[in-house]
XYZ file of N, CA, C and O in Angstrom:
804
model
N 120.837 157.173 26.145
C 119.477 156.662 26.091
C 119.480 155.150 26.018
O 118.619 154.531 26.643
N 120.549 154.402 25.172
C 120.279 153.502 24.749
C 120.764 153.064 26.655
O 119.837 152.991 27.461
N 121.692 152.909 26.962
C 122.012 152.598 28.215
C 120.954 152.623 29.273
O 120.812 151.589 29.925
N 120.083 153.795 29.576
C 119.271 153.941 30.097
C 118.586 152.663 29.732
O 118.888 151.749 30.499
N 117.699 152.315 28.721
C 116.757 151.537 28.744
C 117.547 149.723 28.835
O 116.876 148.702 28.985
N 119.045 149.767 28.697
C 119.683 148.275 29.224
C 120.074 147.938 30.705
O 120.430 146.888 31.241
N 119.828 149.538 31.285
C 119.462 149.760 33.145
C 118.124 148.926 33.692
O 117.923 147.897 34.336
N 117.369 149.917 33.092
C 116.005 149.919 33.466
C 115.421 148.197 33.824
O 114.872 148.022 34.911
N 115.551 147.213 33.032
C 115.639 146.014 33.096
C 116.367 145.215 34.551
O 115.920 144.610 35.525
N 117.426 145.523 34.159
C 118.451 144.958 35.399
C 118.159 145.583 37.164
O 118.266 144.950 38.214
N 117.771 147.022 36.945
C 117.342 147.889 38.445
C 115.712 146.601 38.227
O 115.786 145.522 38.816
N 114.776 146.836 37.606
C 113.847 146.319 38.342
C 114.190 144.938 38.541
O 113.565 144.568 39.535
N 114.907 143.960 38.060
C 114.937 142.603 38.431
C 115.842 142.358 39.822
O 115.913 141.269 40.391
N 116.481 143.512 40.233
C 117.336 143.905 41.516
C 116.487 143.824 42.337
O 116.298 142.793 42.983
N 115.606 145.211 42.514
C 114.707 145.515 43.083
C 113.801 144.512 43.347
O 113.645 144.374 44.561
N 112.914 143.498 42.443
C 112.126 142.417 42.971
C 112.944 141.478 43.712
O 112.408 140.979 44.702
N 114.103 141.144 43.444
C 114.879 139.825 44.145
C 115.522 140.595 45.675
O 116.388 140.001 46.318
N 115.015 141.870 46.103
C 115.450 142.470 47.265
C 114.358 142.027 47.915
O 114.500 141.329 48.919
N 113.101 142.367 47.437
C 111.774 142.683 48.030
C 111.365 140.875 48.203
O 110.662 140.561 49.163
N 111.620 140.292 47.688
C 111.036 138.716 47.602
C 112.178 138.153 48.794
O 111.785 137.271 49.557
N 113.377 138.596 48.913
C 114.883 137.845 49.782
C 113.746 138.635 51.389
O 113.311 138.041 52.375
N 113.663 139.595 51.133
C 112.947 140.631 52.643
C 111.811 139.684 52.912
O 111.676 139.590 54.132
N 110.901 138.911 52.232
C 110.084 138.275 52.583
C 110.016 136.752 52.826
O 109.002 136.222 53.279
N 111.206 136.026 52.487
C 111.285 134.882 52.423
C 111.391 133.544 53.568
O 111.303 132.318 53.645
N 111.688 134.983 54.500
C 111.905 133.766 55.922
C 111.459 134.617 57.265
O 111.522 134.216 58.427
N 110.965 135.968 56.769
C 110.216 136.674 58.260
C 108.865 137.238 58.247
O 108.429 136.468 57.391
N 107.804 138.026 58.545
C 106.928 138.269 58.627
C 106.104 138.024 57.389
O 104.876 137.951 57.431
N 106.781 137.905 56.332
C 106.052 138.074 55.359
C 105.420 136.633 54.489
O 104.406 136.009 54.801
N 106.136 136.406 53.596
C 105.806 135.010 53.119
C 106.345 133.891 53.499
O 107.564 133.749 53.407
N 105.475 132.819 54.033
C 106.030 131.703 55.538
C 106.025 130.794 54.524
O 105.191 130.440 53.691
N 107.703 130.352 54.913
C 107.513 128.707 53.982
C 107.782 127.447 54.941
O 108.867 127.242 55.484
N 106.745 126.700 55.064
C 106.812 125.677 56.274
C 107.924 125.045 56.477
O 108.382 124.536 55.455
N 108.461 124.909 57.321
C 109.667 124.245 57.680
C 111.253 124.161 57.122
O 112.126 123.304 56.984
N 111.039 125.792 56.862
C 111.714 126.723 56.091
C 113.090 127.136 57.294
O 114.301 127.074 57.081
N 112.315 127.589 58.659
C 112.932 128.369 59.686
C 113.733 126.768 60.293
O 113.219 125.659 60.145
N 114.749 126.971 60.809
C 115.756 126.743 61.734
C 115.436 125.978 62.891
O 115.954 126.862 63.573
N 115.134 125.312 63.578
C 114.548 124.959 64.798
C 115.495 125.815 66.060
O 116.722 125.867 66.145
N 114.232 126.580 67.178
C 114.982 127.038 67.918
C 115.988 126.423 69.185
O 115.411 125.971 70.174
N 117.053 126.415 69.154
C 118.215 125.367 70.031
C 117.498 126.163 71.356
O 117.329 125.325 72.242
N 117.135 127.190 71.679
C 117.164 128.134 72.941
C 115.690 127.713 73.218
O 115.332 127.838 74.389
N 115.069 127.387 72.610
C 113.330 126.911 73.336
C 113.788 126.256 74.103
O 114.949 125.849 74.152
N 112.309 125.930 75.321
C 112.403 124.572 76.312
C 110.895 123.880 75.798
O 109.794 124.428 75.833
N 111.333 122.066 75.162
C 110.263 121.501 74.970
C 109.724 121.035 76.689
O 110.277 121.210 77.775
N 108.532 120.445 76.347
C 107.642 120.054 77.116
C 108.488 118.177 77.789
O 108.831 117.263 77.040
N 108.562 118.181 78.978
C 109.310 116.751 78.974
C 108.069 115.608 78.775
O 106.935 115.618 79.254
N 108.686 114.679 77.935
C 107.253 113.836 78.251
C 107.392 113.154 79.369
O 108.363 112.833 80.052
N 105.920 112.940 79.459
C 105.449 112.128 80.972
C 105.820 110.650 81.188
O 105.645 109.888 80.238
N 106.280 110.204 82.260
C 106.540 108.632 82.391
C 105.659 108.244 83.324
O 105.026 109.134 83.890
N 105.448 107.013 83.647
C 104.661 106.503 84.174
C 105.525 105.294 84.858
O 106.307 104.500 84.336
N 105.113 105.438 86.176
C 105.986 104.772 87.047
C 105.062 103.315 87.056
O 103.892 103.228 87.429
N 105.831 102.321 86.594
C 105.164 100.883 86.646
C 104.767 100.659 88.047
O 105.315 101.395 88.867
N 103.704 99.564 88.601
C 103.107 99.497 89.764
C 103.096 97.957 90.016
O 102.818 97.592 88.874
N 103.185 97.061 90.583
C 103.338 95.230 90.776
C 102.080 95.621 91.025
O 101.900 94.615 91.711
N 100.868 96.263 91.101
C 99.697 95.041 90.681
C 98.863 96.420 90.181
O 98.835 97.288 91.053
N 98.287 96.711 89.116
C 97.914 97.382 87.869
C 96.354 97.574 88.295
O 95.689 96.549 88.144
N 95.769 98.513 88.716
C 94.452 99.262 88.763
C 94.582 99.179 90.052
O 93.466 99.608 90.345
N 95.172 98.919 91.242
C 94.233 99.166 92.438
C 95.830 100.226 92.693
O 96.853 100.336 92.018
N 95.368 100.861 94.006
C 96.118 101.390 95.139
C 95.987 101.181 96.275
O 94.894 100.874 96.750
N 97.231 101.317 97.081
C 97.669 100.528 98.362
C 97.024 102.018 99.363
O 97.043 103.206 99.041
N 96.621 101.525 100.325
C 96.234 103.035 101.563
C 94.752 102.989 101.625
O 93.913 102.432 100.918
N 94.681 103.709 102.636
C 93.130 103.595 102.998
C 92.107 104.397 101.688
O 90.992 104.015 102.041
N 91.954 104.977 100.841
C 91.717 105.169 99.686
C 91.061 104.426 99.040
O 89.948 104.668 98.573
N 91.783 103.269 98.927
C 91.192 101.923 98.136
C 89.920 101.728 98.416
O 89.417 102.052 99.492
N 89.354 101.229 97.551
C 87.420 100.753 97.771
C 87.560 99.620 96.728
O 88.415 99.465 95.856
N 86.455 98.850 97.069
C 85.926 97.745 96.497
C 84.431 97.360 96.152
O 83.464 97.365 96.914
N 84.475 97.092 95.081
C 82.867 97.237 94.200
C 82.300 96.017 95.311
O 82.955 95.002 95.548
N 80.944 96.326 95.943
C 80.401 95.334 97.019
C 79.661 94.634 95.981
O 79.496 93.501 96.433
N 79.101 94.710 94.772
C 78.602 94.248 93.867
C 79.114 93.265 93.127
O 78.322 92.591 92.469
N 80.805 92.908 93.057
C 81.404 91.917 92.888
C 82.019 91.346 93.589
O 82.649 90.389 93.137
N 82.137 91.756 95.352
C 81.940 90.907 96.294
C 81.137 90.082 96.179
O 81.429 88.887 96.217
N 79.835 90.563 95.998
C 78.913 89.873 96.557
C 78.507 88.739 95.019
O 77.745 87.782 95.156
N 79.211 89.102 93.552
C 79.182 88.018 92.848
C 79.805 86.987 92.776
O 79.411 85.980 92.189
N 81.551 87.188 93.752
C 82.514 86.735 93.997
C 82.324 85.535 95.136
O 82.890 84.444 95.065
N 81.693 85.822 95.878
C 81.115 85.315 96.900
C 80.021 83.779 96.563
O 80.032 82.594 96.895
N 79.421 84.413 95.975
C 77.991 83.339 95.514
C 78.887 82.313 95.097
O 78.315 81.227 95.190
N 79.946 82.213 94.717
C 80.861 81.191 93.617
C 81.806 80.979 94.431
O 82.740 80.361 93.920
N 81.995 81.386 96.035
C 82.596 80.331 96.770
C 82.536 79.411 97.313
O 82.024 79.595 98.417
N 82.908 78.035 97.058
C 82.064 77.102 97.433
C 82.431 76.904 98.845
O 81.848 75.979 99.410
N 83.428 77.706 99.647
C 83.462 77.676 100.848
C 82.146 78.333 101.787
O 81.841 77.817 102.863
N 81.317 79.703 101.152
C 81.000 80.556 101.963
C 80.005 79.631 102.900
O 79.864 78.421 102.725
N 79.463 80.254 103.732
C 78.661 79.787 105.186
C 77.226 79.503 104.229
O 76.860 80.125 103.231
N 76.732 78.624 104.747
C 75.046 78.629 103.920
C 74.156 79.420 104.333
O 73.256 79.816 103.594
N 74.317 79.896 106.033
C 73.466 81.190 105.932
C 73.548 82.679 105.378
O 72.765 83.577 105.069
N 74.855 82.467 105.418
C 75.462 83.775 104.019
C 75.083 83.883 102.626
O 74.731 84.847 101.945
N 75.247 82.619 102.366
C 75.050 82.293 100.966
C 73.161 82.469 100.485
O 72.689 82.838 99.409
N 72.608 82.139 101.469
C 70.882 82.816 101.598
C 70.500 84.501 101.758
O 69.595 85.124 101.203
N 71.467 84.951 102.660
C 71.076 86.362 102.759
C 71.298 86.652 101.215
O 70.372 87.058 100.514
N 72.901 86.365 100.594
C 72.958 87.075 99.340
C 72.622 87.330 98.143
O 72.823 88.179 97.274
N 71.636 85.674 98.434
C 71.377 85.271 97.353
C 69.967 85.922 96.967
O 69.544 85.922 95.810
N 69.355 86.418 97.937
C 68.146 87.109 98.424
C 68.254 88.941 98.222
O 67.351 89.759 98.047
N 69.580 89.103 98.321
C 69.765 90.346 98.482
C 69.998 91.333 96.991
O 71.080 91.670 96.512
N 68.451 91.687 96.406
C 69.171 92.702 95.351
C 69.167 93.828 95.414
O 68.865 94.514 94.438
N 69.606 94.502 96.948
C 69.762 95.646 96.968
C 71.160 95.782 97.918
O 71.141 95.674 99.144
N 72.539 96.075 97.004
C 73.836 95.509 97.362
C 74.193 95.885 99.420
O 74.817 95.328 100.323
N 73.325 97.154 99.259
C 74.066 98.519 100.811
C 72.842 97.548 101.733
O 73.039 97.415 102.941
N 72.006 97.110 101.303
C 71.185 96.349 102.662
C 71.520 94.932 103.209
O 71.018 94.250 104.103
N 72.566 94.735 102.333
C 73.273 92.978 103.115
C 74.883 93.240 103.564
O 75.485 92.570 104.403
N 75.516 94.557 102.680
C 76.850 94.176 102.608
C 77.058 95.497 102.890
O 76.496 96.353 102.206
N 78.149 95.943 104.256
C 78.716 97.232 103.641
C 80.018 97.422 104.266
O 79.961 97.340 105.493
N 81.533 97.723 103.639
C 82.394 97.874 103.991
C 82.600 98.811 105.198
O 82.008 99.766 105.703
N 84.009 97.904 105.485
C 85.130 98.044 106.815
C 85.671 98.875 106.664
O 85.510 99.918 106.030
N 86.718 98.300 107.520
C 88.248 99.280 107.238
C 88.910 98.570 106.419
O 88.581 97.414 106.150
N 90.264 99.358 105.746
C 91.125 98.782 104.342
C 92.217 98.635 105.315
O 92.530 99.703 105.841
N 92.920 97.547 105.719
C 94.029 97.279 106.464
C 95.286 96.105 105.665
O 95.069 95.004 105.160
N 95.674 96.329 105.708
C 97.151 95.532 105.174
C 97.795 94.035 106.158
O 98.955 93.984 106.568
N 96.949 93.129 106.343
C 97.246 91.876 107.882
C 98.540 91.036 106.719
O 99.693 90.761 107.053
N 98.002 90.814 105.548
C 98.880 90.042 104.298
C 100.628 91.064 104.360
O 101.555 90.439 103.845
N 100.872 91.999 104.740
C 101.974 92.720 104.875
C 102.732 92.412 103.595
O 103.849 91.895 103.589
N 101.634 92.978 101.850
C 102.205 92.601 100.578
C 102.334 93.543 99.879
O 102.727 93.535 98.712
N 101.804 95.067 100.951
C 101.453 96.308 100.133
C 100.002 96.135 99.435
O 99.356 97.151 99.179
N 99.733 95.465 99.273
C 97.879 95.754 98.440
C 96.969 95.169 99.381
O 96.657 94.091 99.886
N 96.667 96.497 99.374
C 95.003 96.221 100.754
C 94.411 95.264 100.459
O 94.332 94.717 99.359
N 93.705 94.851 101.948
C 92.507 94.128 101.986
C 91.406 95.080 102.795
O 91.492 96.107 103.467
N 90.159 94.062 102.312
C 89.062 95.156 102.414
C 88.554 94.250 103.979
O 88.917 93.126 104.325
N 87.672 95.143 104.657
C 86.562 94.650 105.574
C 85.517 94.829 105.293
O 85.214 96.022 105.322
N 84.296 93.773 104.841
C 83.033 93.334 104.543
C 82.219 93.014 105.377
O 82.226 91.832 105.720
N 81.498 93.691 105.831
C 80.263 93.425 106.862
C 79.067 92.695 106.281
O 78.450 93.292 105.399
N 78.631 91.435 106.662
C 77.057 91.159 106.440
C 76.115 91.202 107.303
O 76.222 90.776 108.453
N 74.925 91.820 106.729
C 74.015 92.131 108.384
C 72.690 92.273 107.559
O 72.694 92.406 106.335
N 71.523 92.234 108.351
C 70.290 91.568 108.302
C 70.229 93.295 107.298
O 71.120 94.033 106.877
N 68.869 93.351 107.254
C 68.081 94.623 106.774
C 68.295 95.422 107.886
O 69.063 96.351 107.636
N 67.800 95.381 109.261
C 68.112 96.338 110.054
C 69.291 96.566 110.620
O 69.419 96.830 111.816
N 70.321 96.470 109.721
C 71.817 96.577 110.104
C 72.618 95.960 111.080
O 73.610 96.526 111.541
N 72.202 94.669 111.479
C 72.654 93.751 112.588
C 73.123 92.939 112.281
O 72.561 91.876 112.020
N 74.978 93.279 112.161
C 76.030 92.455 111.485
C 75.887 90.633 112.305
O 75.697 90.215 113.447
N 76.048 90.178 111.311
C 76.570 88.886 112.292
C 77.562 88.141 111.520
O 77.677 86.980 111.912
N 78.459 88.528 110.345
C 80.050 88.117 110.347
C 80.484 88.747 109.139
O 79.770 89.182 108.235
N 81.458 88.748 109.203
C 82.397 89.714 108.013
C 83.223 88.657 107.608
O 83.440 87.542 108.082
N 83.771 89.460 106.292
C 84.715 88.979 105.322
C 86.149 89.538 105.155
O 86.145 90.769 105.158
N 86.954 89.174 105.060
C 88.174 89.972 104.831
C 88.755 88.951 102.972
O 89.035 87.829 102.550
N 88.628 90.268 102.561
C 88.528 90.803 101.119
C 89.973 90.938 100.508
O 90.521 91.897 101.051
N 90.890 90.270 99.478
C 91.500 90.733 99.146
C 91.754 91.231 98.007
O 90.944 90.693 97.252
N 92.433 91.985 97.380
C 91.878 93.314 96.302
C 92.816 92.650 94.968
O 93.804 93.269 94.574
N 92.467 91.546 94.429
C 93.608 91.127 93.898
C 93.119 91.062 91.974
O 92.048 90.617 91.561
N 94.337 91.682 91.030
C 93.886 91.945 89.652
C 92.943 90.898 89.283
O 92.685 91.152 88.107
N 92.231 89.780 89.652
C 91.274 89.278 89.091
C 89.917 89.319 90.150
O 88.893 88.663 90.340
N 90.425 90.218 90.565
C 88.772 90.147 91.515
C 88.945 90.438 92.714
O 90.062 90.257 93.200
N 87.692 91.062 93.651
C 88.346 90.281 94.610
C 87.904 88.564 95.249
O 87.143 87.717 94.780
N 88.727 88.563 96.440
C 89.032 87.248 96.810
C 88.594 86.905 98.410
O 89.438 87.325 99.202
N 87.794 86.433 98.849
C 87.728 85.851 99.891
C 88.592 85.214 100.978
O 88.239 84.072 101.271
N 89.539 85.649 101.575
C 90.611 84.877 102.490
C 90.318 85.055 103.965
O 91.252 85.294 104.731
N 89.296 84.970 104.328
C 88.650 84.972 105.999
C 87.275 84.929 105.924
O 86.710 85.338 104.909
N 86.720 84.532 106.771
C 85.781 85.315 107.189
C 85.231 84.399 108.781
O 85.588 83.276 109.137
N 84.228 85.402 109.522
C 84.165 84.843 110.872
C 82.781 85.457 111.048
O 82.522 86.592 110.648
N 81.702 84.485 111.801
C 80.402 84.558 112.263
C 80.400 85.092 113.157
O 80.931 84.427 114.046
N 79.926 86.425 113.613
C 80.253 87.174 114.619
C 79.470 88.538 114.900
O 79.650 89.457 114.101
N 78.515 88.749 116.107
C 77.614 89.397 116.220
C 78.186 91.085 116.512
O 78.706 91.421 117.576
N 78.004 91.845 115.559
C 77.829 93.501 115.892
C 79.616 93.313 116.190
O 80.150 93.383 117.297
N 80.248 93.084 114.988
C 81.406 93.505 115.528
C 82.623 94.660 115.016
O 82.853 95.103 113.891
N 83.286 94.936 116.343
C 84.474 96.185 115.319
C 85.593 96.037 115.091
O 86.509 96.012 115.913
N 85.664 95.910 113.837
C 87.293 95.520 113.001
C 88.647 96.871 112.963
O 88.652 98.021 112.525
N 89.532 96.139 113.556
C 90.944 97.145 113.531
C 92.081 97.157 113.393
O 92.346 98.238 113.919
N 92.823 96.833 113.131
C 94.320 96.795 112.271
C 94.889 96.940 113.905
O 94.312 97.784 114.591
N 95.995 96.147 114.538
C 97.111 96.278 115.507
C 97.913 97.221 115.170
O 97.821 97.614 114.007
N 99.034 97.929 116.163
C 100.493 98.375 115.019
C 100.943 97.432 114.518
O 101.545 97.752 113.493
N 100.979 95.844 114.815
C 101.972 94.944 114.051
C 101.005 94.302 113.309
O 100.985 93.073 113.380
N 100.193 94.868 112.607
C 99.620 94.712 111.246
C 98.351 93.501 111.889
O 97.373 93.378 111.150
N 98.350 92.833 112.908
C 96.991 92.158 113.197
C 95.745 92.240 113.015
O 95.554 93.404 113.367
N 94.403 91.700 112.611
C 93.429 91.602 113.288
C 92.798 91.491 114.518
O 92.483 90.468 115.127
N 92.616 92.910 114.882
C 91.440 92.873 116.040
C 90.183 92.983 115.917
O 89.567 93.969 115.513
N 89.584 91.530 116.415
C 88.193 92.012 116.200
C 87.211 91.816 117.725
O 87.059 90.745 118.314
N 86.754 92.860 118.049
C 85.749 93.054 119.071
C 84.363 93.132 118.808
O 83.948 94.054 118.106
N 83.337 92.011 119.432
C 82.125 91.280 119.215
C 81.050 91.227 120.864
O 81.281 90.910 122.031
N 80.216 91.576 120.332
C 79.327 91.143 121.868
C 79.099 89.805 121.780
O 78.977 89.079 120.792
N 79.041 89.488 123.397
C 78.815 88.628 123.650
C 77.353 88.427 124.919
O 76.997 89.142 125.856
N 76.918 87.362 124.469
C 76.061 87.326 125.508
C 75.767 86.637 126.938
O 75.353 85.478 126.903
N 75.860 86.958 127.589
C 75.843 86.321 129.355
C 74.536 85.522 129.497
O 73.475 85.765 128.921
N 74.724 84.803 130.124
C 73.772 83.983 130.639
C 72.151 84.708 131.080
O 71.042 84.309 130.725
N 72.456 85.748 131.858
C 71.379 86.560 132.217
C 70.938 87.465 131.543
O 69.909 87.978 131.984
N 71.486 88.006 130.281
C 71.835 88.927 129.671
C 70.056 88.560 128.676
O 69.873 87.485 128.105
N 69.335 89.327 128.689
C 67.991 89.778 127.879
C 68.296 89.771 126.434
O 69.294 90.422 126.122
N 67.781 89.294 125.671
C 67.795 89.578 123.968
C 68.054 90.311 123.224
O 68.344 90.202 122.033
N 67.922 91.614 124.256
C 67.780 93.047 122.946
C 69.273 93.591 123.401
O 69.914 94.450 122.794
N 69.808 92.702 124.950
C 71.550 93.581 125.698
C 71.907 92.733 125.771
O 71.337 91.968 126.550
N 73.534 92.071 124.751
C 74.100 91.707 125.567
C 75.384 92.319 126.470
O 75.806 93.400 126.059
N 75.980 91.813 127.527
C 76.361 92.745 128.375
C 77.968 92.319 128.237
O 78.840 93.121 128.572
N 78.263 91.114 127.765
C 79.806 90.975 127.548
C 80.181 91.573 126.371
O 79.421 92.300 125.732
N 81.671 91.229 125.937
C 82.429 91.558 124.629
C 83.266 90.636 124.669
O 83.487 90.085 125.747
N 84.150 90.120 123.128
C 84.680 89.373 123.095
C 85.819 89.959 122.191
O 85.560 90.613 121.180
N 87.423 89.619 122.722
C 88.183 90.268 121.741
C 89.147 89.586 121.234
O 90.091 89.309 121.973
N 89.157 89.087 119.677
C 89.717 88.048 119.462
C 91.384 88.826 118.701
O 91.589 90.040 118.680
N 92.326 87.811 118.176
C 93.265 89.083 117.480
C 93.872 87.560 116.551
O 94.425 86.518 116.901
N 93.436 88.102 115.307
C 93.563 87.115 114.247
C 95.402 87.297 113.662
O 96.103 88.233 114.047
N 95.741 86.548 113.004
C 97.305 86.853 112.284
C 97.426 86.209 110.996
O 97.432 84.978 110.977
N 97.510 86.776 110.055
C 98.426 86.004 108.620
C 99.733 85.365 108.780
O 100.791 85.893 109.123
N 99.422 83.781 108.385
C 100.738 83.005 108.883
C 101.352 83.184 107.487
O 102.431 82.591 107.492
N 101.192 83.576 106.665
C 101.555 83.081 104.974
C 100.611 82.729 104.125
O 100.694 82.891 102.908
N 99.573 82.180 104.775
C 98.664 80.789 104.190
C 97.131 80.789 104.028
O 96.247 80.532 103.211
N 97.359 81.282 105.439
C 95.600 81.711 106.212
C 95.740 82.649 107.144
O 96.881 83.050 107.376
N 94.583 83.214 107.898
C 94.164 84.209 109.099
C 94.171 82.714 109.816
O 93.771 81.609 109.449
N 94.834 83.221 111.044
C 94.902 82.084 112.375
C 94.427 83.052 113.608
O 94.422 84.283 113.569
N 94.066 82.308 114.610
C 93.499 83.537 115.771
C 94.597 83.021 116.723
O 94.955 81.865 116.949
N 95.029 84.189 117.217
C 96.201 83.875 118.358
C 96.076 84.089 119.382
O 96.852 83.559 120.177
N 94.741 85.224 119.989
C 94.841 85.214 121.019
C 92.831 84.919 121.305
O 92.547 83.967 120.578
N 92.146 85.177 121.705
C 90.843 85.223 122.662
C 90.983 86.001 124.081
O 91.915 85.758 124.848
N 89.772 87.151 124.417
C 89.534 87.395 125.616
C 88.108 87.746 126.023
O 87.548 88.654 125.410
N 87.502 87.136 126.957
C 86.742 87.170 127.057
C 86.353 88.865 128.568
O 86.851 88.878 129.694
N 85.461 89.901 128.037
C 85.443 91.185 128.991
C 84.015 90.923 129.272
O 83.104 90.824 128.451
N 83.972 90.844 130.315
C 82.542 90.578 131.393
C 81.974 92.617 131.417
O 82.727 93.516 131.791
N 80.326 92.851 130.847
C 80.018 94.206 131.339
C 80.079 94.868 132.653
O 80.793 94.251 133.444
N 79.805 95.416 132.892
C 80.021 96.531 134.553
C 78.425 95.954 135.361
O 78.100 96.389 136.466
């Protein structure tokens, strides 16, 4: 008897330190940062980010340019044309004076330049801008007075630009020539290298 009851003690303090070891590290009672880290998981890789030589824009036809800071960019050149400088200054509705070209690469630096059309209210260009997309703005590096004309990238990265022209006989509302000029980036500036003048049919 007496044995019995110097058992009885020792079995239940067995028994709880079985039942508490069964719970200590699996379904049962979780102790944070208790478990093992698993070697056999796969973490998540983190992401890198490939650095870029000039930070918010992208190179490719994609690219766009706010005409709204063209056209603030502009007012503050003290180069621009004075009849330019009147349309814009006049103009507070940005799509009725100004509306982009094509995005062509003539600078051959990787970061586009834009084509900027200016034209009356009834959409009758008479000279564009060539825009460059640069981290402080953009920048003004061309531009040419030039009626209803269409801007196009060469394969060897040139400016072509094709413009009507008007003939001697030629009525107000037709003119019947075209004019096709083909501009080039020397380093410095847009230079025009070639001129041709196409007589209509």
């Amino acid at each position: 008897m007496r044995m019995q009851r110097l058992l009885a003690p020792a079995v239940a303090a067995v028994a709880a330190l079985s039942v508490l070891a069964g719970c200590g590290n699996g379904s049962g009672l979780r102790v944070e940062g208790a478990e093992p880290a698993d070697s056999g998981s796969a973490t998540a890789p983190t992401p890198t980010v490939s650095p870029t030589a000039t930070p918010g824009f992208r190179s490719g036809p994609a690219t766009t340019v706010s005409l709204a800071q063209v056209r603030t960019n502009l007012l503050v050149d003290k180069g621009l044309d004075p009849n330019a400088r009147a349309i814009l200054t006049n103009c507070t509705v940005i799509s009725r004076c100004l509306s982009q070209g094509p995005t062509v690469d003539v600078m051959h630096n990787g970061v586009p330049q834009q084509v900027v059309y200016i034209h009356a209210l009834e959409k009758f260009v008479f000279g564009v801008f060539l825009i460059a997309l640069e981290p402080a703005g953009p920048r003004r590096i061309w531009s040419l007075k030039v009626d209803q004309p269409t801007i196009n990238a060469s394969p060897q990265g040139d400016l072509v630009v094709e413009s009507e022209k008007f003939e001697p006989d030629d009525k107000p509302c037709c003119p019947s020539g075209r004019k096709v000029e083909v501009y080039r980036w020397d380093g410095r500036q847009m230079t025009r290298v070639s001129s041709t003048d196409q007589k209509g049919d």
